[in-house]
Amino acid sequence: YKALLKDYKWLKSHNVRQLHFQLPEGISFLRFHRPTKFGDSLKGVRYGIDLVNQTQKPVFGFEEGRIFNGFRNIFPLFFHNEFVGSVEVSYGLDAMSRVLNHKGKSSEVFILSSKIVKQKLFKEELSNYADFPFGDAWLLDKEAAETSIKMNKIPRQTIDQINLNVKDLFIQNISQDKTRSGYTQ
């Protein structure tokens, strides 16, 4: 931890949310974002890690975790040609908000399935999420929502009015189509 802490702080300054090492059995070894939480099994919870353990090849994608969600980049680690685990570098939804807002007016909301978040998350980490105003089936990543609000050039009252106007249509559409583009676990 001490050997890489300076590097992790530099990574965080470049929008990296998590640097996480895992043992070959899918056991969390070191979470730089929560160094006191380790030793828990991620098998069956973090499918990306399961896949790296099976294939010993890198895996990239969006996934909910025990503490945060993230756009995950998971790499196998080898020592003298022996597989010894994996390391993950991931970006949160707040990083995506920064990218989308980089060139002008944009307002996006990333919503997450409340069922999936609560199924995977450590209960004490639920404070990283906020209720979505369209119902309790969805949650917002607090950090991403706050980043979007800070960077937003559209007045909050305008966004609230748009949300009010589209709420019923949104709920109707999403409840009818569980396979829409962008839906992920």
Coordinates of N, CA, C and O in Angstrom, one line a residue:
Y1 N 0.8 -1.2 0.0 CA 0.0 0.0 0.0 C 0.9 1.3 0.0 O 0.7 2.2 -0.8
K2 N 1.8 1.3 0.9 CA 2.7 2.5 1.0 C 3.5 2.7 -0.3 O 3.8 3.8 -0.7
A3 N 3.9 1.6 -0.9 CA 4.7 1.7 -2.1 C 4.0 2.3 -3.3 O 4.6 2.9 -4.2
L4 N 2.7 2.1 -3.3 CA 1.9 2.6 -4.5 C 0.9 3.8 -4.1 O 0.2 4.3 -5.0
L5 N 0.9 4.2 -2.9 CA 0.0 5.3 -2.5 C 0.2 6.5 -3.3 O -0.8 7.2 -3.7
K6 N 1.4 7.0 -3.5 CA 1.7 8.2 -4.3 C 1.1 8.0 -5.7 O 0.5 9.0 -6.2
D7 N 1.3 6.8 -6.3 CA 0.8 6.6 -7.6 C -0.7 6.6 -7.7 O -1.3 7.1 -8.6
Y8 N -1.3 6.0 -6.6 CA -2.8 6.0 -6.6 C -3.3 7.5 -6.5 O -4.3 7.8 -7.1
K9 N -2.7 8.3 -5.7 CA -3.1 9.7 -5.6 C -3.0 10.4 -6.9 O -3.9 11.2 -7.3
W10 N -2.0 10.1 -7.7 CA -1.8 10.7 -9.0 C -2.9 10.2 -9.9 O -3.5 10.9 -10.7
L11 N -3.2 8.9 -9.9 CA -4.3 8.3 -10.7 C -5.6 8.9 -10.3 O -6.4 9.3 -11.2
K12 N -5.9 9.2 -9.0 CA -7.1 9.8 -8.6 C -7.2 11.2 -9.2 O -8.3 11.7 -9.6
S13 N -6.1 11.9 -9.3 CA -6.1 13.3 -9.9 C -6.5 13.2 -11.4 O -6.7 14.2 -12.0
H14 N -6.4 12.0 -12.0 CA -6.8 11.8 -13.4 C -8.0 11.0 -13.5 O -8.2 10.2 -14.5
N15 N -8.9 11.1 -12.6 CA -10.3 10.6 -12.6 C -10.4 9.0 -12.3 O -11.4 8.5 -12.5
V16 N -9.3 8.4 -11.9 CA -9.4 7.0 -11.6 C -10.0 6.9 -10.2 O -9.7 7.6 -9.3
R17 N -11.0 6.0 -10.1 CA -11.8 5.9 -8.9 C -11.2 4.8 -8.0 O -11.2 4.9 -6.8
Q18 N -10.8 3.7 -8.6 CA -10.4 2.5 -7.9 C -9.1 1.9 -8.4 O -9.0 1.8 -9.7
L19 N -8.3 1.5 -7.5 CA -7.1 0.6 -7.8 C -7.3 -0.5 -6.8 O -7.3 -0.3 -5.6
H20 N -7.5 -1.7 -7.4 CA -7.9 -2.9 -6.6 C -7.1 -4.1 -7.0 O -7.1 -4.5 -8.2
F21 N -6.5 -4.8 -6.0 CA -5.8 -6.0 -6.3 C -6.6 -7.2 -5.8 O -7.2 -7.1 -4.7
Q22 N -6.6 -8.3 -6.5 CA -7.4 -9.5 -6.1 C -6.4 -10.7 -6.2 O -5.6 -10.8 -7.1
L23 N -6.7 -11.7 -5.3 CA -6.0 -13.0 -5.4 C -6.6 -13.9 -6.4 O -7.8 -13.6 -6.8
P24 N -6.0 -15.0 -6.8 CA -6.5 -15.8 -7.9 C -7.9 -16.4 -7.6 O -8.7 -16.7 -8.5
E25 N -8.2 -16.6 -6.3 CA -9.5 -17.2 -6.0 C -10.6 -16.2 -6.0 O -11.8 -16.5 -5.6
G26 N -10.3 -14.9 -6.4 CA -11.3 -13.9 -6.4 C -11.5 -13.2 -5.0 O -12.5 -12.6 -4.7
I27 N -10.5 -13.3 -4.2 CA -10.5 -12.7 -2.9 C -9.9 -11.3 -3.0 O -8.8 -11.1 -3.6
S28 N -10.6 -10.3 -2.4 CA -10.1 -8.9 -2.4 C -8.8 -8.9 -1.6 O -8.8 -9.3 -0.4
F29 N -7.7 -8.4 -2.2 CA -6.5 -8.3 -1.5 C -6.2 -6.9 -1.0 O -5.9 -6.7 0.2
L30 N -6.3 -5.9 -1.9 CA -6.1 -4.5 -1.5 C -6.9 -3.6 -2.3 O -6.8 -3.5 -3.5
R31 N -7.8 -2.9 -1.6 CA -8.6 -1.8 -2.3 C -8.0 -0.5 -1.8 O -8.1 -0.1 -0.7
F32 N -7.4 0.2 -2.8 CA -6.8 1.5 -2.4 C -7.9 2.5 -1.9 O -7.7 3.4 -1.1
H33 N -9.1 2.4 -2.5 CA -10.2 3.2 -2.1 C -10.8 2.9 -0.8 O -11.6 3.7 -0.2
R34 N -10.6 1.7 -0.2 CA -11.0 1.3 1.1 C -10.0 0.2 1.6 O -10.3 -1.0 1.7
P35 N -8.8 0.7 2.0 CA -7.8 -0.3 2.3 C -8.1 -1.2 3.6 O -7.5 -2.2 3.7
T36 N -9.0 -0.8 4.4 CA -9.4 -1.6 5.6 C -10.4 -2.7 5.2 O -10.6 -3.5 6.1
K37 N -10.9 -2.7 4.0 CA -11.8 -3.8 3.6 C -11.1 -4.7 2.7 O -10.8 -4.4 1.5
F38 N -10.8 -5.9 3.1 CA -10.1 -6.9 2.3 C -10.5 -8.3 2.9 O -11.0 -8.4 3.9
G39 N -10.2 -9.3 2.1 CA -10.4 -10.7 2.5 C -11.7 -11.2 2.1 O -12.0 -12.4 2.3
D40 N -12.6 -10.4 1.5 CA -13.9 -10.9 1.1 C -13.9 -11.5 -0.3 O -13.1 -11.1 -1.1
S41 N -14.7 -12.5 -0.5 CA -14.8 -13.2 -1.8 C -15.6 -12.3 -2.8 O -16.7 -11.9 -2.4
L42 N -15.1 -12.2 -4.0 CA -15.8 -11.5 -5.0 C -16.3 -12.5 -6.1 O -16.9 -12.1 -7.0
K43 N -16.1 -13.7 -5.8 CA -16.6 -14.8 -6.7 C -18.1 -14.7 -6.8 O -18.8 -14.7 -5.8
G44 N -18.6 -14.7 -8.1 CA -20.1 -14.6 -8.3 C -20.6 -13.2 -8.1 O -21.8 -12.9 -8.4
V45 N -19.9 -12.3 -7.6 CA -20.3 -10.9 -7.4 C -19.7 -10.0 -8.5 O -20.4 -9.2 -9.0
R46 N -18.4 -10.2 -8.7 CA -17.7 -9.4 -9.7 C -17.4 -10.4 -10.9 O -16.4 -11.0 -10.9
Y47 N -18.3 -10.4 -11.9 CA -18.1 -11.3 -13.0 C -16.8 -11.0 -13.8 O -16.2 -11.9 -14.4
G48 N -16.4 -9.8 -13.9 CA -15.2 -9.4 -14.6 C -14.0 -10.1 -14.0 O -13.1 -10.6 -14.7
I49 N -13.9 -10.1 -12.6 CA -12.8 -10.8 -11.9 C -12.9 -12.3 -12.2 O -11.9 -13.0 -12.4
D50 N -14.1 -12.8 -12.1 CA -14.3 -14.3 -12.4 C -13.7 -14.6 -13.7 O -13.0 -15.6 -13.9
L51 N -14.0 -13.8 -14.7 CA -13.6 -14.0 -16.1 C -12.1 -14.0 -16.2 O -11.5 -14.8 -16.9
V52 N -11.5 -13.0 -15.6 CA -10.0 -12.9 -15.6 C -9.4 -14.1 -15.0 O -8.4 -14.7 -15.5
N53 N -10.0 -14.6 -13.9 CA -9.5 -15.8 -13.2 C -9.6 -17.0 -14.1 O -8.7 -17.9 -14.1
Q54 N -10.6 -17.1 -14.9 CA -10.9 -18.3 -15.8 C -10.0 -18.2 -17.0 O -9.4 -19.2 -17.4
T55 N -9.8 -17.0 -17.6 CA -9.2 -16.9 -18.9 C -7.7 -16.4 -18.8 O -6.9 -16.6 -19.7
Q56 N -7.4 -15.7 -17.7 CA -6.1 -15.1 -17.5 C -5.8 -14.1 -18.6 O -4.7 -13.9 -19.0
K57 N -6.9 -13.4 -19.1 CA -6.8 -12.4 -20.1 C -7.5 -11.1 -19.5 O -8.4 -11.2 -18.7
P58 N -7.1 -9.9 -20.0 CA -7.8 -8.7 -19.5 C -9.3 -8.7 -19.8 O -9.7 -9.2 -20.8
V59 N -10.0 -8.0 -19.0 CA -11.5 -7.8 -19.1 C -11.8 -6.3 -18.9 O -11.2 -5.7 -18.0
F60 N -12.6 -5.8 -19.8 CA -13.0 -4.4 -19.7 C -14.5 -4.3 -19.7 O -15.2 -4.9 -20.5
G61 N -15.1 -3.4 -18.9 CA -16.6 -3.2 -18.9 C -17.1 -2.5 -17.7 O -16.3 -2.3 -16.7
F62 N -18.3 -2.2 -17.7 CA -19.0 -1.6 -16.6 C -19.6 -2.6 -15.6 O -20.2 -3.6 -16.1
E63 N -19.3 -2.4 -14.3 CA -19.8 -3.4 -13.4 C -20.0 -2.8 -12.0 O -19.3 -1.9 -11.6
E64 N -21.1 -3.2 -11.3 CA -21.3 -2.8 -9.9 C -20.4 -3.6 -9.1 O -20.1 -4.8 -9.3
G65 N -19.9 -3.0 -8.0 CA -19.1 -3.7 -7.0 C -19.6 -3.7 -5.6 O -20.7 -3.3 -5.4
R66 N -18.7 -4.0 -4.7 CA -19.1 -4.0 -3.3 C -19.2 -2.6 -2.7 O -19.8 -2.4 -1.7
I67 N -18.5 -1.7 -3.3 CA -18.4 -0.3 -2.7 C -18.9 0.7 -3.8 O -19.7 1.5 -3.5
F68 N -18.4 0.6 -5.0 CA -18.7 1.5 -6.1 C -18.9 0.7 -7.4 O -18.5 -0.4 -7.5
N69 N -19.6 1.3 -8.3 CA -19.6 0.8 -9.7 C -18.4 1.4 -10.4 O -17.7 2.2 -9.9
G70 N -18.2 0.9 -11.6 CA -17.1 1.5 -12.4 C -17.0 0.9 -13.8 O -17.4 -0.2 -14.1
F71 N -16.3 1.7 -14.6 CA -15.9 1.3 -15.9 C -14.5 0.6 -15.6 O -13.5 1.2 -15.4
R72 N -14.5 -0.7 -15.6 CA -13.4 -1.5 -15.1 C -12.5 -2.0 -16.1 O -12.9 -2.4 -17.2
N73 N -11.2 -1.9 -15.8 CA -10.1 -2.5 -16.6 C -9.4 -3.4 -15.7 O -8.6 -3.0 -14.8
I74 N -9.6 -4.7 -15.9 CA -9.1 -5.8 -15.0 C -8.0 -6.6 -15.8 O -8.3 -7.1 -16.8
F75 N -6.8 -6.6 -15.2 CA -5.7 -7.3 -15.8 C -5.2 -8.4 -15.0 O -5.0 -8.3 -13.8
P76 N -4.8 -9.5 -15.6 CA -4.2 -10.6 -14.9 C -2.8 -10.3 -14.5 O -2.1 -9.5 -15.2
L77 N -2.3 -10.8 -13.4 CA -1.0 -10.6 -12.9 C -0.2 -11.9 -12.8 O -0.8 -12.9 -12.4
F78 N 1.0 -11.9 -13.3 CA 1.9 -13.1 -13.3 C 3.2 -12.8 -12.6 O 3.7 -11.7 -12.7
F79 N 3.7 -13.8 -12.0 CA 5.0 -13.7 -11.4 C 5.8 -15.0 -11.8 O 5.3 -16.1 -11.5
H80 N 6.9 -14.9 -12.5 CA 7.6 -16.0 -13.1 C 6.7 -16.9 -13.8 O 6.6 -18.2 -13.6
N81 N 5.8 -16.3 -14.7 CA 4.9 -17.1 -15.5 C 3.8 -17.8 -14.8 O 3.0 -18.6 -15.3
E82 N 3.6 -17.5 -13.5 CA 2.5 -18.1 -12.7 C 1.5 -17.1 -12.4 O 1.8 -15.9 -12.0
F83 N 0.2 -17.4 -12.7 CA -0.9 -16.5 -12.4 C -1.0 -16.3 -10.9 O -1.2 -17.2 -10.1
V84 N -0.9 -15.0 -10.5 CA -1.0 -14.7 -9.0 C -2.1 -13.8 -8.6 O -2.3 -13.5 -7.5
G85 N -3.0 -13.5 -9.6 CA -4.1 -12.7 -9.3 C -4.4 -11.6 -10.3 O -4.0 -11.8 -11.5
S86 N -5.1 -10.6 -9.9 CA -5.5 -9.5 -10.9 C -5.4 -8.2 -10.3 O -5.4 -8.0 -9.0
V87 N -5.4 -7.2 -11.1 CA -5.4 -5.8 -10.7 C -6.4 -5.0 -11.5 O -6.6 -5.3 -12.7
E88 N -7.1 -4.2 -10.9 CA -8.2 -3.4 -11.6 C -7.9 -1.9 -11.4 O -7.6 -1.4 -10.3
V89 N -8.1 -1.2 -12.5 CA -8.1 0.3 -12.5 C -9.5 0.6 -13.1 O -9.8 0.2 -14.1
S90 N -10.2 1.4 -12.3 CA -11.5 1.7 -12.8 C -11.9 3.2 -12.7 O -11.3 3.9 -11.8
Y91 N -12.8 3.6 -13.5 CA -13.3 5.0 -13.6 C -14.8 5.0 -13.2 O -15.5 4.1 -13.6
G92 N -15.2 6.0 -12.4 CA -16.6 6.1 -12.0 C -17.4 6.8 -13.0 O -16.9 7.4 -14.0
L93 N -18.7 6.8 -12.8 CA -19.6 7.6 -13.7 C -19.3 9.0 -13.7 O -19.6 9.7 -14.6
D94 N -18.7 9.6 -12.6 CA -18.3 11.0 -12.5 C -17.3 11.3 -13.6 O -17.3 12.4 -14.2
A95 N -16.4 10.4 -13.9 CA -15.4 10.6 -15.0 C -16.1 10.7 -16.3 O -15.7 11.6 -17.1
M96 N -17.1 9.9 -16.5 CA -17.9 10.0 -17.8 C -18.6 11.3 -17.9 O -18.7 11.9 -18.9
S97 N -19.2 11.8 -16.7 CA -19.8 13.1 -16.7 C -18.8 14.2 -17.1 O -19.2 15.1 -17.9
R98 N -17.6 14.1 -16.7 CA -16.6 15.1 -17.0 C -16.3 15.1 -18.5 O -16.1 16.1 -19.2
V99 N -16.2 13.9 -19.1 CA -15.9 13.7 -20.5 C -17.1 14.3 -21.3 O -16.9 15.1 -22.3
L100 N -18.3 14.0 -21.0 CA -19.5 14.4 -21.7 C -19.7 15.9 -21.6 O -20.2 16.6 -22.5
N101 N -19.3 16.5 -20.5 CA -19.4 17.9 -20.3 C -18.3 18.8 -20.8 O -18.3 20.0 -20.7
H102 N -17.2 18.1 -21.3 CA -16.0 18.8 -21.7 C -16.2 19.8 -22.8 O -15.6 20.9 -22.7
K103 N -17.1 19.6 -23.7 CA -17.2 20.5 -24.8 C -18.4 21.3 -24.9 O -18.7 21.9 -25.9
G104 N -19.2 21.4 -23.9 CA -20.3 22.3 -24.0 C -21.5 21.8 -23.1 O -21.3 21.1 -22.1
K105 N -22.7 22.3 -23.4 CA -23.8 22.0 -22.6 C -24.2 20.6 -22.7 O -24.4 20.0 -23.8
S106 N -24.3 20.0 -21.6 CA -24.7 18.6 -21.5 C -25.3 18.3 -20.1 O -24.8 18.9 -19.1
S107 N -26.3 17.5 -20.0 CA -26.8 17.1 -18.7 C -27.2 15.6 -18.9 O -28.1 15.3 -19.6
E108 N -26.5 14.8 -18.2 CA -26.8 13.4 -18.3 C -27.1 12.8 -16.9 O -26.6 13.4 -15.9
V109 N -27.8 11.7 -16.8 CA -28.1 11.1 -15.6 C -27.8 9.6 -15.8 O -28.4 9.0 -16.8
F110 N -27.0 9.0 -15.0 CA -26.8 7.6 -15.1 C -27.6 6.9 -14.0 O -27.4 7.2 -12.8
I111 N -28.5 6.1 -14.3 CA -29.3 5.4 -13.3 C -28.9 4.0 -13.3 O -28.5 3.4 -14.2
L112 N -29.0 3.4 -12.1 CA -28.6 2.1 -11.8 C -29.7 1.3 -11.2 O -30.5 1.8 -10.4
S113 N -29.8 0.0 -11.5 CA -30.8 -0.9 -10.9 C -30.6 -1.0 -9.4 O -29.6 -1.4 -9.0
S114 N -31.6 -0.5 -8.7 CA -31.5 -0.6 -7.2 C -31.4 -2.1 -6.8 O -30.6 -2.4 -5.9
K115 N -32.0 -3.0 -7.4 CA -32.0 -4.4 -7.1 C -30.5 -4.9 -7.2 O -30.0 -5.6 -6.3
I116 N -29.8 -4.6 -8.3 CA -28.5 -5.1 -8.5 C -27.5 -4.4 -7.6 O -26.6 -5.1 -7.0
V117 N -27.6 -3.1 -7.4 CA -26.8 -2.4 -6.5 C -26.9 -3.0 -5.1 O -25.9 -3.4 -4.4
K118 N -28.1 -3.2 -4.6 CA -28.3 -3.7 -3.2 C -27.9 -5.1 -3.1 O -27.5 -5.6 -2.0
Q119 N -27.9 -5.9 -4.2 CA -27.5 -7.3 -4.2 C -26.0 -7.4 -4.0 O -25.5 -8.3 -3.4
K120 N -25.2 -6.5 -4.6 CA -23.8 -6.6 -4.6 C -23.1 -5.8 -3.5 O -22.0 -6.2 -3.1
L121 N -23.6 -4.7 -3.2 CA -23.0 -3.7 -2.3 C -22.9 -4.2 -0.9 O -23.8 -4.8 -0.3
F122 N -21.8 -3.8 -0.2 CA -21.7 -3.9 1.3 C -22.8 -2.9 1.8 O -22.9 -1.8 1.3
K123 N -23.6 -3.4 2.7 CA -24.7 -2.5 3.2 C -24.3 -1.2 3.6 O -25.0 -0.2 3.4
E124 N -23.1 -1.1 4.3 CA -22.7 0.2 4.8 C -22.2 1.2 3.7 O -22.0 2.3 4.0
E125 N -22.1 0.7 2.5 CA -21.7 1.5 1.4 C -22.9 2.1 0.6 O -22.7 2.8 -0.4
L126 N -24.1 1.8 1.0 CA -25.3 2.3 0.3 C -25.3 3.9 0.3 O -25.9 4.5 -0.5
S127 N -24.6 4.5 1.2 CA -24.5 5.9 1.3 C -23.8 6.5 0.1 O -23.9 7.8 -0.1
N128 N -23.2 5.7 -0.7 CA -22.6 6.2 -2.0 C -23.6 6.4 -3.1 O -23.3 6.9 -4.2
Y129 N -24.9 6.1 -2.8 CA -25.9 6.2 -3.8 C -27.1 7.0 -3.2 O -27.2 7.2 -2.1
A130 N -27.8 7.6 -4.2 CA -29.0 8.4 -3.8 C -30.2 7.9 -4.6 O -30.1 7.2 -5.6
D131 N -31.4 8.1 -4.0 CA -32.6 7.7 -4.7 C -32.8 8.5 -6.0 O -32.4 9.7 -6.1
F132 N -33.4 7.8 -7.0 CA -33.7 8.4 -8.3 C -35.1 8.9 -8.1 O -36.0 8.2 -7.7
P133 N -35.4 10.2 -8.6 CA -36.7 10.7 -8.3 C -37.9 10.0 -9.1 O -39.0 10.3 -8.8
F134 N -37.6 9.1 -10.0 CA -38.7 8.4 -10.7 C -39.1 7.2 -10.1 O -40.0 6.5 -10.6
G135 N -38.6 6.8 -8.9 CA -39.1 5.6 -8.3 C -37.9 4.8 -7.6 O -36.8 5.1 -7.9
D136 N -38.3 3.9 -6.7 CA -37.3 3.2 -5.9 C -36.6 2.0 -6.7 O -35.8 1.3 -6.1
A137 N -37.0 1.8 -7.9 CA -36.3 0.7 -8.7 C -34.9 1.1 -9.2 O -34.2 0.3 -9.7
W138 N -34.6 2.4 -9.0 CA -33.3 2.9 -9.5 C -32.6 3.8 -8.5 O -33.2 4.4 -7.6
L139 N -31.3 3.8 -8.6 CA -30.5 4.7 -7.8 C -29.5 5.5 -8.6 O -29.3 5.2 -9.8
L140 N -29.0 6.6 -8.0 CA -28.0 7.4 -8.6 C -26.7 7.2 -7.9 O -26.7 7.1 -6.7
D141 N -25.6 7.2 -8.6 CA -24.3 7.3 -8.0 C -24.1 8.7 -7.5 O -24.1 9.7 -8.3
K142 N -24.0 9.0 -6.2 CA -24.0 10.3 -5.7 C -22.8 11.2 -6.3 O -23.0 12.3 -6.6
E143 N -21.7 10.6 -6.4 CA -20.5 11.3 -6.9 C -20.7 11.8 -8.3 O -20.4 12.9 -8.7
A144 N -21.3 10.9 -9.2 CA -21.6 11.2 -10.6 C -22.7 12.3 -10.6 O -22.6 13.2 -11.4
A145 N -23.7 12.2 -9.8 CA -24.8 13.2 -9.8 C -24.2 14.5 -9.4 O -24.6 15.6 -10.0
E146 N -23.4 14.6 -8.4 CA -22.8 15.8 -7.9 C -21.9 16.4 -9.0 O -21.9 17.7 -9.2
T147 N -21.1 15.6 -9.6 CA -20.2 16.1 -10.7 C -21.1 16.7 -11.8 O -20.8 17.8 -12.3
S148 N -22.1 16.0 -12.2 CA -23.0 16.5 -13.3 C -23.6 17.9 -12.9 O -23.7 18.8 -13.7
I149 N -24.1 18.0 -11.7 CA -24.7 19.2 -11.2 C -23.7 20.4 -11.2 O -23.9 21.5 -11.7
K150 N -22.5 20.1 -10.7 CA -21.4 21.1 -10.7 C -21.0 21.6 -12.1 O -20.7 22.8 -12.3
M151 N -20.9 20.7 -13.0 CA -20.5 21.0 -14.3 C -21.6 21.5 -15.3 O -21.3 22.0 -16.3
N152 N -22.8 21.3 -14.8 CA -24.0 21.6 -15.7 C -24.1 23.0 -16.0 O -24.1 23.9 -15.1
K153 N -24.3 23.3 -17.2 CA -24.6 24.7 -17.6 C -26.1 24.9 -17.9 O -26.5 26.0 -18.3
I154 N -26.9 23.9 -17.6 CA -28.3 24.1 -17.8 C -28.9 24.3 -16.4 O -28.5 23.6 -15.4
P155 N -29.7 25.3 -16.2 CA -30.2 25.6 -14.8 C -30.9 24.4 -14.2 O -31.7 23.7 -14.9
R156 N -30.7 24.3 -12.9 CA -31.4 23.1 -12.2 C -32.9 23.2 -12.3 O -33.5 22.1 -12.5
Q157 N -33.5 24.3 -12.3 CA -35.0 24.4 -12.5 C -35.4 23.9 -13.8 O -36.5 23.2 -13.9
T158 N -34.6 24.1 -14.9 CA -34.9 23.6 -16.2 C -34.9 22.1 -16.2 O -35.8 21.4 -16.7
I159 N -33.9 21.5 -15.6 CA -33.7 20.1 -15.5 C -34.9 19.5 -14.7 O -35.5 18.4 -15.1
D160 N -35.2 20.1 -13.6 CA -36.4 19.6 -12.8 C -37.7 19.6 -13.6 O -38.5 18.7 -13.5
Q161 N -37.9 20.6 -14.4 CA -39.1 20.7 -15.2 C -39.1 19.6 -16.3 O -40.1 19.0 -16.5
I162 N -37.9 19.4 -16.9 CA -37.8 18.3 -17.9 C -38.1 17.0 -17.3 O -38.9 16.2 -17.8
N163 N -37.6 16.8 -16.1 CA -37.8 15.5 -15.4 C -39.3 15.3 -15.1 O -39.8 14.2 -15.3
L164 N -39.9 16.3 -14.7 CA -41.4 16.3 -14.4 C -42.2 15.9 -15.6 O -43.1 15.1 -15.6
N165 N -41.8 16.5 -16.7 CA -42.5 16.2 -18.0 C -42.2 14.8 -18.6 O -43.1 14.3 -19.3
V166 N -41.1 14.2 -18.3 CA -40.8 12.9 -18.9 C -40.9 11.8 -18.0 O -40.8 10.6 -18.4
K167 N -41.2 12.0 -16.7 CA -41.2 11.0 -15.7 C -42.2 9.8 -16.1 O -41.8 8.6 -16.1
D168 N -43.4 10.1 -16.4 CA -44.4 9.0 -16.7 C -44.0 8.3 -17.9 O -44.1 7.0 -17.9
L169 N -43.6 9.0 -18.9 CA -43.1 8.3 -20.2 C -41.9 7.4 -19.9 O -41.8 6.3 -20.4
F170 N -41.0 7.9 -19.2 CA -39.8 7.1 -18.8 C -40.2 5.8 -18.1 O -39.7 4.7 -18.5
I171 N -41.0 5.9 -17.1 CA -41.4 4.8 -16.3 C -42.1 3.8 -17.2 O -41.9 2.6 -17.2
Q172 N -43.0 4.3 -18.0 CA -43.8 3.4 -19.0 C -42.8 2.7 -19.9 O -42.9 1.5 -20.1
N173 N -41.9 3.4 -20.5 CA -41.0 2.8 -21.5 C -40.0 1.8 -20.9 O -39.8 0.7 -21.4
I174 N -39.4 2.2 -19.8 CA -38.4 1.3 -19.2 C -39.1 0.0 -18.6 O -38.5 -1.1 -18.6
S175 N -40.3 0.1 -18.1 CA -41.0 -1.1 -17.6 C -41.4 -2.0 -18.7 O -41.6 -3.2 -18.4
Q176 N -41.6 -1.5 -19.9 CA -42.0 -2.4 -21.0 C -40.8 -3.0 -21.7 O -41.0 -4.0 -22.4
D177 N -39.6 -2.5 -21.6 CA -38.5 -3.0 -22.4 C -37.3 -3.1 -21.5 O -36.5 -2.2 -21.2
K178 N -37.0 -4.4 -21.0 CA -35.9 -4.7 -20.1 C -34.6 -4.9 -20.9 O -33.6 -5.1 -20.3
T179 N -34.6 -4.8 -22.2 CA -33.4 -5.1 -23.0 C -32.9 -3.9 -23.7 O -32.1 -4.0 -24.7
R180 N -33.3 -2.7 -23.3 CA -32.9 -1.5 -24.0 C -31.4 -1.3 -24.0 O -30.7 -1.8 -23.1
S181 N -30.9 -0.7 -25.0 CA -29.5 -0.4 -25.1 C -29.0 0.4 -23.9 O -29.6 1.3 -23.4
G182 N -27.8 0.0 -23.4 CA -27.3 0.6 -22.2 C -27.6 0.0 -20.9 O -27.0 0.2 -19.9
Y183 N -28.5 -0.9 -20.9 CA -28.9 -1.6 -19.7 C -27.8 -2.6 -19.4 O -27.3 -3.4 -20.2
T184 N -27.3 -2.6 -18.2 CA -26.2 -3.5 -17.8 C -26.4 -3.9 -16.4 O -27.1 -3.3 -15.6
Q185 N -25.7 -5.0 -16.0 CA -25.7 -5.5 -14.6 C -24.3 -5.2 -14.1 O -24.0 -5.3 -13.0

